Amino acid sequence: MSGGLVDAYDLVVFDLDGVVYLIDRPIPGAAEAVERLRDGGVAVAYATNNASRRAADVAALLTGMGVPAKPDEVLTSAGAAAALLAQRLAPGSPVLVVGAEALRAEVRDAGLTVVETFEDKPAAVVQGYGPDVGWKVLAEAALAVRAGATWVATNTDRTLPSPRGPLPGNGSLVAVLRTALDRDPDIVVGKPEPALFTTAATLSGAEHPLTVGDRLDTDIEGANNAGTDSLLVLTGVSGPADLLAAEPERRPTYVAADLAGLFVPAEEVRIPGADTTSLGGWKVTVAGSTVTLDGAGSAVDALRLLCPHTWAGASPEAGSDEAREVLAAWG
C-alpha cells in the first residue's frame, strides 16, 4: 500500500450500510479493500448506526459476504445505547424497547428488564430501527415519555440505503414521536455523536484513525466531532449535490467514488483549497457568485475542484459539454 492514502493512518473505521454493503449485498470491491488493509497491517473497525443487529450478527453477516470481521471489531448503536442505560439506571430497571430483537437482547444483556407497555412503568424508552416497528409500540413509548421516562434514540438517520433507493430509517420513526411529543430525544447515542468513533480508537489503541462513510450528516459529521479525518465514498446516501452544499461540520477530508480511494495517493482524493483552479483536466473560473467548470476528466475530480468554491458560496455552471454532462448527472 506504499504511497496510498491509508498509509498515514493506523485504523480505518468503516460505516456499513452504503459503504461495505447495501442491506444484504456487498458493494463491489469492499471485501478486497478490507483484505488489503489487513494484509498491510492496518487495523479495521466497523461502526454502524443500524440497531437491528448485534455485533456478532454483523460480524457473521460480513464474513458471509467475504468481508472478514470479528465481533470485537464491530460497534453498534444498539450496544452503545444499552451500555449507556446500564450506566444511568439501577440493575433490573424496566426499559421499553422500540426496535428489533437485537436491541432487546442488548438491553437484557446490560442487566435491565425489557417491558412492553406504559403500564409497566418504564424508567426509559430506547428507540432503534426495526422493520416491524408500528403504531402500537410507538403509542406506548409516547405515553411513557410523557410520564417521565428518559427517551434514548440509538440514532436519527432519516433513511437507510438500499439497492432500490433510500428507505425510511430510525430518524423517520423518531420523527413520529418527536411530532407527537413536541420534543427531541433526551439522548442520541449513534453518529453524528462521537462515541462510536472514539470507542473504536480506544479499543484498538489507534492514534490516527480514518473514518470512511457514505453519509455527510452521520459519518462525516461524526468524524469531525471526534476529531478524525474522513473519506466520503459515493456508494450510498450522500451524493455530489449534497457534498457541494455541505455545511462546515459535514465536510470530509477526502472524497472518492468507492473504497479504491483508500489506496491512491492522498492528493488524488483530498478536497483542495479555494486557491486551486485546475485539477485532473478540469479548470474553474470564479466570477462574482458563479464558478464555471470547464474542461474534461473524471467526475470525482470535478467534484473535488468545485467543493471549495461552492462552499464559499459560488453557484456552479458549465463551460464545456463535458462539464454540462457532469453537472446534469449530479442533478
mmCIF file of C-alpha atoms in Angstrom:
data_model
loop_
_atom_site.group_PDB
_atom_site.id
_atom_site.type_symbol
_atom_site.label_atom_id
_atom_site.label_comp_id
_atom_site.label_asym_id
_atom_site.label_seq_id
_atom_site.Cartn_x
_atom_site.Cartn_y
_atom_site.Cartn_z
ATOM 1 C CA MET A 1 0.000 0.000 0.000
ATOM 2 C CA SER A 2 3.064 2.225 -0.225
ATOM 3 C CA GLY A 3 2.081 5.703 -1.306
ATOM 4 C CA GLY A 4 -1.644 5.253 -0.653
ATOM 5 C CA LEU A 5 -3.947 7.455 1.394
ATOM 6 C CA VAL A 6 -4.309 4.825 4.100
ATOM 7 C CA ASP A 7 -0.559 4.731 4.781
ATOM 8 C CA ALA A 8 -0.946 7.785 7.025
ATOM 9 C CA TYR A 9 -3.466 6.064 9.339
ATOM 10 C CA ASP A 10 -3.327 3.238 11.893
ATOM 11 C CA LEU A 11 -7.059 2.428 11.958
ATOM 12 C CA VAL A 12 -9.847 2.570 9.384
ATOM 13 C CA VAL A 13 -13.350 2.841 10.857
ATOM 14 C CA PHE A 14 -15.944 1.779 8.308
ATOM 15 C CA ASP A 15 -19.595 2.605 8.265
ATOM 16 C CA LEU A 16 -21.508 -0.402 6.901
ATOM 17 C CA ASP A 17 -24.741 0.387 5.019
ATOM 18 C CA GLY A 18 -23.767 2.216 1.864
ATOM 19 C CA VAL A 19 -20.031 1.628 2.336
ATOM 20 C CA VAL A 20 -19.441 -2.114 2.733
ATOM 21 C CA TYR A 21 -22.884 -3.390 1.760
ATOM 22 C CA LEU A 22 -26.377 -2.328 0.717
ATOM 23 C CA ILE A 23 -28.845 -4.122 3.035
ATOM 24 C CA ASP A 24 -27.643 -7.663 2.281
ATOM 25 C CA ARG A 25 -25.470 -7.267 -0.805
ATOM 26 C CA PRO A 26 -21.744 -6.489 -0.644
ATOM 27 C CA ILE A 27 -20.632 -3.406 -2.531
ATOM 28 C CA PRO A 28 -18.180 -4.371 -5.284
ATOM 29 C CA GLY A 29 -14.581 -4.088 -4.111
ATOM 30 C CA ALA A 30 -15.399 -3.894 -0.380
ATOM 31 C CA ALA A 31 -14.102 -7.353 0.546
ATOM 32 C CA GLU A 32 -10.925 -6.815 -1.433
ATOM 33 C CA ALA A 33 -10.341 -3.435 0.213
ATOM 34 C CA VAL A 34 -10.674 -4.828 3.746
ATOM 35 C CA GLU A 35 -8.431 -7.781 2.934
ATOM 36 C CA ARG A 36 -5.836 -5.433 1.518
ATOM 37 C CA LEU A 37 -5.885 -3.351 4.696
ATOM 38 C CA ARG A 38 -5.425 -6.424 6.861
ATOM 39 C CA ASP A 39 -2.563 -7.659 4.682
ATOM 40 C CA GLY A 40 -0.946 -4.259 5.144
ATOM 41 C CA GLY A 41 -1.253 -4.387 8.930
ATOM 42 C CA VAL A 42 -3.876 -1.626 9.221
ATOM 43 C CA ALA A 43 -6.446 -2.176 11.987
ATOM 44 C CA VAL A 44 -10.101 -2.228 10.940
ATOM 45 C CA ALA A 45 -13.316 -1.442 12.845
ATOM 46 C CA TYR A 46 -16.950 -1.257 11.819
ATOM 47 C CA ALA A 47 -19.266 1.355 13.344
ATOM 48 C CA THR A 48 -22.933 1.251 12.461
ATOM 49 C CA ASN A 49 -25.993 3.201 13.493
ATOM 50 C CA ASN A 50 -28.216 0.286 12.479
ATOM 51 C CA ALA A 51 -29.589 -1.123 15.750
ATOM 52 C CA SER A 52 -31.316 -4.140 14.198
ATOM 53 C CA ARG A 53 -28.302 -6.476 14.512
ATOM 54 C CA ARG A 54 -25.904 -7.340 17.343
ATOM 55 C CA ALA A 55 -22.138 -7.173 16.901
ATOM 56 C CA ALA A 56 -21.773 -10.945 16.481
ATOM 57 C CA ASP A 57 -24.567 -10.984 13.905
ATOM 58 C CA VAL A 58 -22.962 -8.139 11.980
ATOM 59 C CA ALA A 59 -19.589 -9.907 12.009
ATOM 60 C CA ALA A 60 -21.212 -13.110 10.756
ATOM 61 C CA LEU A 61 -23.063 -11.203 8.027
ATOM 62 C CA LEU A 62 -19.863 -9.533 6.877
ATOM 63 C CA THR A 63 -17.888 -12.759 6.941
ATOM 64 C CA GLY A 64 -20.606 -14.465 4.915
ATOM 65 C CA MET A 65 -20.216 -11.736 2.293
ATOM 66 C CA GLY A 66 -16.484 -12.354 2.126
ATOM 67 C CA VAL A 67 -15.597 -9.345 4.290
ATOM 68 C CA PRO A 68 -13.501 -10.603 7.224
ATOM 69 C CA ALA A 69 -14.795 -9.345 10.570
ATOM 70 C CA LYS A 70 -14.707 -10.285 14.245
ATOM 71 C CA PRO A 71 -17.419 -9.379 16.790
ATOM 72 C CA ASP A 72 -14.999 -7.256 18.812
ATOM 73 C CA GLU A 73 -14.313 -5.131 15.716
ATOM 74 C CA VAL A 74 -17.988 -4.171 15.414
ATOM 75 C CA LEU A 75 -19.568 -1.293 17.320
ATOM 76 C CA THR A 76 -23.328 -0.858 17.033
ATOM 77 C CA SER A 77 -25.585 1.902 18.264
ATOM 78 C CA ALA A 78 -27.719 -0.782 19.954
ATOM 79 C CA GLY A 79 -24.832 -1.952 22.111
ATOM 80 C CA ALA A 80 -23.781 1.609 22.892
ATOM 81 C CA ALA A 81 -27.330 2.592 23.882
ATOM 82 C CA ALA A 82 -27.705 -0.410 26.192
ATOM 83 C CA ALA A 83 -24.352 0.321 27.823
ATOM 84 C CA LEU A 84 -25.362 3.939 28.404
ATOM 85 C CA LEU A 85 -28.661 2.911 30.015
ATOM 86 C CA ALA A 86 -26.854 0.425 32.266
ATOM 87 C CA GLN A 87 -24.652 3.268 33.497
ATOM 88 C CA ARG A 88 -27.611 5.528 34.259
ATOM 89 C CA LEU A 89 -30.203 3.092 35.638
ATOM 90 C CA ALA A 90 -30.261 0.684 38.568
ATOM 91 C CA PRO A 91 -29.833 -3.000 37.669
ATOM 92 C CA GLY A 92 -33.100 -4.585 36.605
ATOM 93 C CA SER A 93 -34.776 -1.266 35.782
ATOM 94 C CA PRO A 94 -37.664 -1.552 33.291
ATOM 95 C CA VAL A 95 -36.918 -0.294 29.771
ATOM 96 C CA LEU A 96 -39.453 -0.057 26.965
ATOM 97 C CA VAL A 97 -37.739 -1.017 23.692
ATOM 98 C CA VAL A 98 -38.889 0.351 20.351
ATOM 99 C CA GLY A 99 -36.956 -1.612 17.770
ATOM 100 C CA ALA A 100 -35.703 -5.015 16.731
ATOM 101 C CA GLU A 101 -34.949 -8.087 18.832
ATOM 102 C CA ALA A 102 -31.245 -7.242 18.661
ATOM 103 C CA LEU A 103 -31.873 -4.090 20.699
ATOM 104 C CA ARG A 104 -33.978 -6.009 23.221
ATOM 105 C CA ALA A 105 -31.174 -8.549 23.611
ATOM 106 C CA GLU A 106 -28.598 -5.814 24.198
ATOM 107 C CA VAL A 107 -30.801 -4.266 26.899
ATOM 108 C CA ARG A 108 -31.258 -7.640 28.615
ATOM 109 C CA ASP A 109 -27.525 -8.366 28.488
ATOM 110 C CA ALA A 110 -26.890 -4.980 30.105
ATOM 111 C CA GLY A 111 -28.808 -6.197 33.170
ATOM 112 C CA LEU A 112 -32.030 -4.315 32.510
ATOM 113 C CA THR A 113 -35.608 -5.570 32.147
ATOM 114 C CA VAL A 114 -37.364 -5.275 28.802
ATOM 115 C CA VAL A 115 -41.022 -4.241 29.128
ATOM 116 C CA GLU A 116 -43.760 -3.772 26.550
ATOM 117 C CA THR A 117 -46.242 -1.207 27.864
ATOM 118 C CA PHE A 118 -46.637 2.134 29.590
ATOM 119 C CA GLU A 119 -48.351 0.306 32.481
ATOM 120 C CA ASP A 120 -45.025 -1.449 33.216
ATOM 121 C CA LYS A 121 -43.721 1.982 34.326
ATOM 122 C CA PRO A 122 -40.526 2.023 32.256
ATOM 123 C CA ALA A 123 -37.691 4.166 33.538
ATOM 124 C CA ALA A 124 -36.509 4.685 29.980
ATOM 125 C CA VAL A 125 -37.573 4.281 26.374
ATOM 126 C CA VAL A 126 -34.854 3.234 23.922
ATOM 127 C CA GLN A 127 -35.669 3.583 20.240
ATOM 128 C CA GLY A 128 -33.772 1.939 17.375
ATOM 129 C CA TYR A 129 -34.511 0.851 13.839
ATOM 130 C CA GLY A 130 -36.699 -2.224 13.407
ATOM 131 C CA PRO A 131 -38.558 -3.210 10.238
ATOM 132 C CA ASP A 132 -41.616 -4.264 12.268
ATOM 133 C CA VAL A 133 -41.951 -1.132 14.421
ATOM 134 C CA GLY A 134 -45.562 0.039 14.285
ATOM 135 C CA TRP A 135 -48.117 2.364 15.826
ATOM 136 C CA LYS A 136 -48.833 0.212 18.869
ATOM 137 C CA VAL A 137 -45.346 0.307 20.363
ATOM 138 C CA LEU A 138 -44.882 3.961 19.349
ATOM 139 C CA ALA A 139 -48.051 4.795 21.274
ATOM 140 C CA GLU A 140 -46.753 3.018 24.389
ATOM 141 C CA ALA A 141 -43.452 4.864 24.048
ATOM 142 C CA ALA A 142 -45.194 8.239 23.734
ATOM 143 C CA LEU A 143 -47.178 7.599 26.903
ATOM 144 C CA ALA A 144 -44.056 6.501 28.793
ATOM 145 C CA VAL A 145 -42.005 9.539 27.769
ATOM 146 C CA ARG A 146 -44.858 11.870 28.710
ATOM 147 C CA ALA A 147 -44.901 10.204 32.133
ATOM 148 C CA GLY A 148 -41.229 10.981 32.656
ATOM 149 C CA ALA A 149 -39.265 8.087 31.126
ATOM 150 C CA THR A 150 -35.884 9.009 29.666
ATOM 151 C CA TRP A 151 -36.025 8.851 25.872
ATOM 152 C CA VAL A 152 -32.874 7.470 24.218
ATOM 153 C CA ALA A 153 -32.542 7.131 20.443
ATOM 154 C CA THR A 154 -29.861 4.872 19.014
ATOM 155 C CA ASN A 155 -29.568 7.222 16.022
ATOM 156 C CA THR A 156 -31.533 9.665 13.910
ATOM 157 C CA ASP A 157 -30.669 8.575 10.353
ATOM 158 C CA ARG A 158 -33.654 9.684 8.281
ATOM 159 C CA THR A 159 -33.056 6.992 5.667
ATOM 160 C CA LEU A 160 -31.390 3.636 5.074
ATOM 161 C CA PRO A 161 -29.636 2.944 1.758
ATOM 162 C CA SER A 162 -30.886 0.019 -0.311
ATOM 163 C CA PRO A 163 -30.460 -1.295 -3.850
ATOM 164 C CA ARG A 164 -33.950 0.116 -4.569
ATOM 165 C CA GLY A 165 -33.114 3.564 -3.206
ATOM 166 C CA PRO A 166 -33.275 5.221 0.246
ATOM 167 C CA LEU A 167 -35.788 3.718 2.694
ATOM 168 C CA PRO A 168 -37.166 5.199 5.970
ATOM 169 C CA GLY A 169 -34.610 4.898 8.770
ATOM 170 C CA ASN A 170 -34.774 5.251 12.528
ATOM 171 C CA GLY A 171 -34.766 9.020 12.267
ATOM 172 C CA SER A 172 -38.076 8.848 10.418
ATOM 173 C CA LEU A 173 -39.534 6.758 13.245
ATOM 174 C CA VAL A 174 -38.052 9.082 15.857
ATOM 175 C CA ALA A 175 -39.785 11.909 13.985
ATOM 176 C CA VAL A 176 -43.147 10.257 14.680
ATOM 177 C CA LEU A 177 -42.580 10.534 18.435
ATOM 178 C CA ARG A 178 -40.975 13.946 18.079
ATOM 179 C CA THR A 179 -44.142 15.172 16.388
ATOM 180 C CA ALA A 180 -46.444 13.526 18.924
ATOM 181 C CA LEU A 181 -44.445 14.732 21.940
ATOM 182 C CA ASP A 182 -43.296 18.102 20.554
ATOM 183 C CA ARG A 183 -39.772 17.468 21.832
ATOM 184 C CA ASP A 184 -36.475 15.799 20.925
ATOM 185 C CA PRO A 185 -34.997 12.642 22.466
ATOM 186 C CA ASP A 186 -33.078 13.181 25.684
ATOM 187 C CA ILE A 187 -30.035 11.387 24.271
ATOM 188 C CA VAL A 188 -28.948 10.319 20.787
ATOM 189 C CA VAL A 189 -26.209 7.695 21.017
ATOM 190 C CA GLY A 190 -25.044 6.955 17.479
ATOM 191 C CA LYS A 191 -23.413 9.039 14.806
ATOM 192 C CA PRO A 192 -23.016 12.006 14.484
ATOM 193 C CA GLU A 193 -22.207 11.784 18.181
ATOM 194 C CA PRO A 194 -18.509 10.876 18.532
ATOM 195 C CA ALA A 195 -18.816 7.902 20.907
ATOM 196 C CA LEU A 196 -18.620 5.088 18.331
ATOM 197 C CA PHE A 197 -15.505 6.604 16.756
ATOM 198 C CA THR A 198 -13.682 7.348 19.985
ATOM 199 C CA THR A 199 -14.515 3.897 21.361
ATOM 200 C CA ALA A 200 -13.163 2.234 18.215
ATOM 201 C CA ALA A 201 -9.910 4.167 18.522
ATOM 202 C CA THR A 202 -9.577 3.369 22.225
ATOM 203 C CA LEU A 203 -10.201 -0.347 21.748
ATOM 204 C CA SER A 204 -7.582 -0.624 19.000
ATOM 205 C CA GLY A 205 -5.071 1.753 20.581
ATOM 206 C CA ALA A 206 -5.089 3.882 17.436
ATOM 207 C CA GLU A 207 -3.612 7.361 17.436
ATOM 208 C CA HIS A 208 -4.529 8.447 13.894
ATOM 209 C CA PRO A 209 -7.762 6.853 12.688
ATOM 210 C CA LEU A 210 -9.557 7.461 9.400
ATOM 211 C CA THR A 211 -13.351 7.279 9.135
ATOM 212 C CA VAL A 212 -14.954 6.037 5.912
ATOM 213 C CA GLY A 213 -18.634 6.770 5.378
ATOM 214 C CA ASP A 214 -21.351 7.466 2.838
ATOM 215 C CA ARG A 215 -23.444 9.965 4.824
ATOM 216 C CA LEU A 216 -22.482 13.557 5.474
ATOM 217 C CA ASP A 217 -24.981 14.003 8.321
ATOM 218 C CA THR A 218 -23.833 10.989 10.369
ATOM 219 C CA ASP A 219 -20.494 9.507 9.301
ATOM 220 C CA ILE A 220 -18.690 12.670 8.246
ATOM 221 C CA GLU A 221 -20.185 14.967 10.887
ATOM 222 C CA GLY A 222 -19.462 12.282 13.495
ATOM 223 C CA ALA A 223 -15.847 12.002 12.348
ATOM 224 C CA ASN A 224 -15.485 15.777 12.598
ATOM 225 C CA ASN A 225 -16.996 15.702 16.088
ATOM 226 C CA ALA A 226 -14.464 13.029 17.051
ATOM 227 C CA GLY A 227 -11.577 14.989 15.545
ATOM 228 C CA THR A 228 -10.674 12.407 12.886
ATOM 229 C CA ASP A 229 -10.036 12.710 9.170
ATOM 230 C CA SER A 230 -12.727 11.265 6.912
ATOM 231 C CA LEU A 231 -13.271 9.817 3.458
ATOM 232 C CA LEU A 232 -16.684 10.163 1.813
ATOM 233 C CA VAL A 233 -17.442 7.374 -0.668
ATOM 234 C CA LEU A 234 -20.198 7.903 -3.236
ATOM 235 C CA THR A 235 -21.709 4.417 -2.969
ATOM 236 C CA GLY A 236 -24.531 5.189 -0.537
ATOM 237 C CA VAL A 237 -26.775 8.037 0.568
ATOM 238 C CA SER A 238 -24.929 11.345 0.117
ATOM 239 C CA GLY A 239 -24.216 12.322 -3.472
ATOM 240 C CA PRO A 240 -22.246 15.055 -5.253
ATOM 241 C CA ALA A 241 -25.011 17.663 -4.946
ATOM 242 C CA ASP A 242 -25.154 17.043 -1.179
ATOM 243 C CA LEU A 243 -21.397 17.458 -0.880
ATOM 244 C CA LEU A 244 -21.340 20.691 -2.874
ATOM 245 C CA ALA A 245 -23.899 22.148 -0.446
ATOM 246 C CA ALA A 246 -22.390 20.688 2.756
ATOM 247 C CA GLU A 247 -22.229 22.817 5.874
ATOM 248 C CA PRO A 248 -18.775 23.163 7.509
ATOM 249 C CA GLU A 249 -19.408 20.478 10.128
ATOM 250 C CA ARG A 250 -20.289 17.962 7.374
ATOM 251 C CA ARG A 251 -17.303 18.442 5.078
ATOM 252 C CA PRO A 252 -14.947 15.464 4.625
ATOM 253 C CA THR A 253 -11.188 15.500 4.230
ATOM 254 C CA TYR A 254 -11.320 13.285 1.151
ATOM 255 C CA VAL A 255 -13.876 12.084 -1.405
ATOM 256 C CA ALA A 256 -13.717 9.038 -3.699
ATOM 257 C CA ALA A 257 -16.075 7.054 -5.888
ATOM 258 C CA ASP A 258 -15.602 3.942 -3.745
ATOM 259 C CA LEU A 259 -13.198 2.170 -1.377
ATOM 260 C CA ALA A 260 -10.477 2.031 -4.016
ATOM 261 C CA GLY A 261 -9.811 5.606 -2.913
ATOM 262 C CA LEU A 262 -8.076 4.234 0.176
ATOM 263 C CA PHE A 263 -5.155 3.052 -1.908
ATOM 264 C CA VAL A 264 -4.410 6.002 -4.196
ATOM 265 C CA PRO A 265 -2.144 8.887 -3.164
ATOM 266 C CA ALA A 266 -3.860 11.224 -0.708
ATOM 267 C CA GLU A 267 -3.624 14.179 -3.088
ATOM 268 C CA GLU A 268 -5.759 12.284 -5.630
ATOM 269 C CA VAL A 269 -8.730 12.219 -3.246
ATOM 270 C CA ARG A 270 -8.134 15.216 -0.974
ATOM 271 C CA ILE A 271 -10.512 18.158 -1.335
ATOM 272 C CA PRO A 272 -8.215 21.061 -2.256
ATOM 273 C CA GLY A 273 -8.183 24.626 -1.059
ATOM 274 C CA ALA A 274 -10.018 27.501 -2.689
ATOM 275 C CA ASP A 275 -6.814 28.660 -4.406
ATOM 276 C CA THR A 276 -6.856 25.571 -6.650
ATOM 277 C CA THR A 277 -8.233 26.416 -10.098
ATOM 278 C CA SER A 278 -7.318 23.299 -12.127
ATOM 279 C CA LEU A 279 -7.369 19.596 -11.409
ATOM 280 C CA GLY A 280 -7.305 16.404 -13.475
ATOM 281 C CA GLY A 281 -8.222 18.025 -16.790
ATOM 282 C CA TRP A 282 -10.746 20.426 -15.273
ATOM 283 C CA LYS A 283 -10.438 24.121 -14.556
ATOM 284 C CA VAL A 284 -12.679 26.625 -12.807
ATOM 285 C CA THR A 285 -13.180 30.353 -13.196
ATOM 286 C CA VAL A 286 -14.815 32.358 -10.435
ATOM 287 C CA ALA A 287 -16.726 35.495 -11.355
ATOM 288 C CA GLY A 288 -18.797 37.062 -8.604
ATOM 289 C CA SER A 289 -21.131 34.444 -7.200
ATOM 290 C CA THR A 290 -20.605 31.948 -10.057
ATOM 291 C CA VAL A 291 -17.955 29.280 -10.560
ATOM 292 C CA THR A 292 -17.677 27.979 -14.124
ATOM 293 C CA LEU A 293 -16.393 24.444 -14.714
ATOM 294 C CA ASP A 294 -14.501 23.893 -17.977
ATOM 295 C CA GLY A 295 -12.546 21.033 -19.489
ATOM 296 C CA ALA A 296 -12.991 17.299 -19.087
ATOM 297 C CA GLY A 297 -11.937 14.496 -16.759
ATOM 298 C CA SER A 298 -13.288 12.269 -14.035
ATOM 299 C CA ALA A 299 -16.492 13.305 -12.273
ATOM 300 C CA VAL A 300 -14.850 12.932 -8.859
ATOM 301 C CA ASP A 301 -12.033 15.293 -9.827
ATOM 302 C CA ALA A 302 -14.629 17.838 -10.967
ATOM 303 C CA LEU A 303 -16.393 17.430 -7.645
ATOM 304 C CA ARG A 304 -13.175 17.886 -5.665
ATOM 305 C CA LEU A 305 -12.314 21.019 -7.626
ATOM 306 C CA LEU A 306 -15.753 22.597 -7.222
ATOM 307 C CA CYS A 307 -16.213 21.915 -3.494
ATOM 308 C CA PRO A 308 -14.132 24.745 -2.020
ATOM 309 C CA HIS A 309 -15.795 27.238 -4.350
ATOM 310 C CA THR A 310 -19.391 26.185 -3.717
ATOM 311 C CA TRP A 311 -18.599 26.037 -0.004
ATOM 312 C CA ALA A 312 -17.576 29.677 -0.304
ATOM 313 C CA GLY A 313 -20.998 30.482 -1.759
ATOM 314 C CA ALA A 314 -20.482 30.259 -5.527
ATOM 315 C CA SER A 315 -23.066 28.573 -7.769
ATOM 316 C CA PRO A 316 -21.641 26.136 -10.345
ATOM 317 C CA GLU A 317 -22.339 26.351 -14.040
ATOM 318 C CA ALA A 318 -20.918 24.542 -17.066
ATOM 319 C CA GLY A 319 -18.430 25.979 -19.528
ATOM 320 C CA SER A 320 -17.970 22.840 -21.647
ATOM 321 C CA ASP A 321 -20.123 19.996 -22.915
ATOM 322 C CA GLU A 322 -18.358 17.564 -20.586
ATOM 323 C CA ALA A 323 -18.967 19.846 -17.611
ATOM 324 C CA ARG A 324 -22.608 20.166 -18.602
ATOM 325 C CA GLU A 325 -22.986 16.375 -18.607
ATOM 326 C CA VAL A 326 -21.354 16.060 -15.172
ATOM 327 C CA LEU A 327 -23.498 18.758 -13.585
ATOM 328 C CA ALA A 328 -26.641 17.290 -15.124
ATOM 329 C CA ALA A 329 -25.772 13.835 -13.773
ATOM 330 C CA TRP A 330 -25.464 15.346 -10.289
ATOM 331 C CA GLY A 331 -28.881 16.932 -10.566
#
